[in-house]
């Protein structure tokens, strides 16, 4: 889906390059352990003019070098009003012809139900140090201040352009190599079950919404997720087959028995720090510098490599959710070559491409379930005028449509490995 919805949002804002009216001055970012925090908050329900004094005060408190500037030297403009956040560009002139800008992100109400802010804030400084996204300048009660990125937001059609797809693949590989302190346990299934618990006990005042909601079988969804939790590892089979053949045989014997132990612990499948929300709105490109940016790490966590890639592929569907745009096998292999060997993509072995293809397309299903359940929670708590309930059915219907083909792919892969 994309946390910031069918427009875009994130840790940075779109810019038009160099601004002509003043020289652009860089904002100095604090060291990761020295990021200032303010107890102040902003009422996001207020019109922007009424928010402005509060926002200026927060920026003067948090942004290094801005504390002594007169409030008249500030300007604020709305960059995006996404589905969960409001994004503002705040600029200040120092009186010497220099102008600098920052991004202020205001969290939407109830977003803590679907976003782990503590996890996000823990990751941002380390991702920033590795060259991802905007730099964290400070936090306040219901938002954060970050550096401003001068770049354009990609469109869904941009993502599948071969040159850009190759760069995205290389950046995802680099992203997956970042080490974030703390537990390295994958969070995907825990997050899905948390979403399910919240989504399964909702009540809607709107009778039509309630009627549609009551058609959902959460017991069936729960069973599906439990099965997926076992099936996901099919995509990683070739990764471990020759290292752990006895585990492979064990899996073949018990596959249909609904094993309730997470076999990922046994199979050592790739668990990496994942973005988990790489829709076009969270990808930015500075065309002059030919630099690609990943932004918005609200859903970032340690997760499965295949899930992060599959979730990105699902976003080829764009804002209209046209899943016929999901990349074909040739397009995926182009992506995988650049992911697996960025410097020598033509040298990637076919068996490695095949393994990642199965891994990724098995996780395609988990992505649909994740965002479907996310949408149900948003349908209840979000004040934004968006058909979240309809989005649930769209994603869940696509899950059901793709389920057999994805499982068939996994079964075919197992059969080939068994007979080969």
mmCIF file of N, CA and C in Angstrom, residues 6 24 30 64 80 83 114-115 117 152 206 239 250 253 258 267 269 276 291 293 321 352 358 371 389-391:
data_model
loop_
_atom_site.group_PDB
_atom_site.id
_atom_site.type_symbol
_atom_site.label_atom_id
_atom_site.label_comp_id
_atom_site.label_asym_id
_atom_site.label_seq_id
_atom_site.Cartn_x
_atom_site.Cartn_y
_atom_site.Cartn_z
ATOM 1 N N UNK A 6 -1.762 6.980 -1.361
ATOM 2 C CA UNK A 6 -1.721 6.969 -2.790
ATOM 3 C C UNK A 6 -1.245 8.287 -3.358
ATOM 4 N N UNK A 24 21.387 28.200 -1.245
ATOM 5 C CA UNK A 24 20.906 27.147 -0.358
ATOM 6 C C UNK A 24 22.009 26.757 0.615
ATOM 7 N N UNK A 30 22.776 16.576 13.671
ATOM 8 C CA UNK A 30 23.471 16.112 14.879
ATOM 9 C C UNK A 30 23.964 14.685 14.710
ATOM 10 N N UNK A 64 19.707 23.130 14.422
ATOM 11 C CA UNK A 64 20.928 23.826 14.805
ATOM 12 C C UNK A 64 21.117 25.084 13.957
ATOM 13 N N UNK A 80 2.763 17.687 1.203
ATOM 14 C CA UNK A 80 1.879 16.547 0.992
ATOM 15 C C UNK A 80 1.004 16.349 2.209
ATOM 16 N N UNK A 83 -1.977 9.814 3.510
ATOM 17 C CA UNK A 83 -3.033 9.069 4.169
ATOM 18 C C UNK A 83 -2.765 8.929 5.668
ATOM 19 N N UNK A 114 -0.605 1.210 13.780
ATOM 20 C CA UNK A 114 -0.021 0.461 12.665
ATOM 21 C C UNK A 114 1.469 0.720 12.485
ATOM 22 N N UNK A 115 2.020 1.672 13.235
ATOM 23 C CA UNK A 115 3.434 2.035 13.077
ATOM 24 C C UNK A 115 4.132 1.984 14.430
ATOM 25 N N UNK A 117 6.752 3.561 16.224
ATOM 26 C CA UNK A 117 7.593 4.758 16.151
ATOM 27 C C UNK A 117 8.951 4.542 16.818
ATOM 28 N N UNK A 152 12.854 14.505 -7.281
ATOM 29 C CA UNK A 152 11.469 14.270 -7.661
ATOM 30 C C UNK A 152 11.033 12.884 -7.210
ATOM 31 N N UNK A 206 -21.199 3.142 10.632
ATOM 32 C CA UNK A 206 -21.867 3.084 9.339
ATOM 33 C C UNK A 206 -22.373 1.662 9.098
ATOM 34 N N UNK A 239 18.575 -21.933 -1.676
ATOM 35 C CA UNK A 239 19.636 -21.242 -0.939
ATOM 36 C C UNK A 239 20.309 -22.173 0.070
ATOM 37 N N UNK A 250 13.095 -33.315 5.414
ATOM 38 C CA UNK A 250 12.142 -33.167 6.509
ATOM 39 C C UNK A 250 10.943 -32.333 6.073
ATOM 40 N N UNK A 253 8.535 -34.129 3.713
ATOM 41 C CA UNK A 253 7.727 -35.134 4.390
ATOM 42 C C UNK A 253 6.559 -34.507 5.164
ATOM 43 N N UNK A 258 0.768 -28.902 8.208
ATOM 44 C CA UNK A 258 0.588 -27.639 8.938
ATOM 45 C C UNK A 258 1.537 -27.539 10.128
ATOM 46 N N UNK A 267 16.201 -23.131 8.658
ATOM 47 C CA UNK A 267 16.711 -23.064 7.297
ATOM 48 C C UNK A 267 17.652 -21.897 7.038
ATOM 49 N N UNK A 269 17.251 -18.807 6.329
ATOM 50 C CA UNK A 269 16.875 -18.001 5.171
ATOM 51 C C UNK A 269 17.296 -16.561 5.394
ATOM 52 N N UNK A 276 10.186 -2.446 3.539
ATOM 53 C CA UNK A 276 8.813 -2.959 3.650
ATOM 54 C C UNK A 276 7.733 -2.047 3.073
ATOM 55 N N UNK A 291 20.990 10.537 -8.664
ATOM 56 C CA UNK A 291 21.034 9.902 -7.350
ATOM 57 C C UNK A 291 19.636 9.473 -6.935
ATOM 58 N N UNK A 293 17.042 8.055 -4.017
ATOM 59 C CA UNK A 293 16.845 8.102 -2.568
ATOM 60 C C UNK A 293 15.714 7.162 -2.164
ATOM 61 N N UNK A 321 -3.974 0.393 -8.472
ATOM 62 C CA UNK A 321 -3.935 -1.017 -8.066
ATOM 63 C C UNK A 321 -4.232 -1.952 -9.235
ATOM 64 N N UNK A 352 20.595 -19.244 -9.219
ATOM 65 C CA UNK A 352 20.399 -18.197 -8.211
ATOM 66 C C UNK A 352 19.202 -17.312 -8.562
ATOM 67 N N UNK A 358 11.477 -17.784 -6.915
ATOM 68 C CA UNK A 358 10.526 -18.544 -6.107
ATOM 69 C C UNK A 358 10.349 -17.894 -4.742
ATOM 70 N N UNK A 371 -1.074 -5.693 3.899
ATOM 71 C CA UNK A 371 -1.709 -4.403 3.610
ATOM 72 C C UNK A 371 -3.225 -4.482 3.648
ATOM 73 N N UNK A 389 -11.772 0.266 3.452
ATOM 74 C CA UNK A 389 -12.466 -1.020 3.474
ATOM 75 C C UNK A 389 -12.464 -1.633 2.074
ATOM 76 N N UNK A 390 -12.698 -0.799 1.077
ATOM 77 C CA UNK A 390 -12.618 -1.277 -0.297
ATOM 78 C C UNK A 390 -11.219 -1.747 -0.640
ATOM 79 N N UNK A 391 -10.229 -1.079 -0.084
ATOM 80 C CA UNK A 391 -8.843 -1.469 -0.339
ATOM 81 C C UNK A 391 -8.542 -2.839 0.264
#
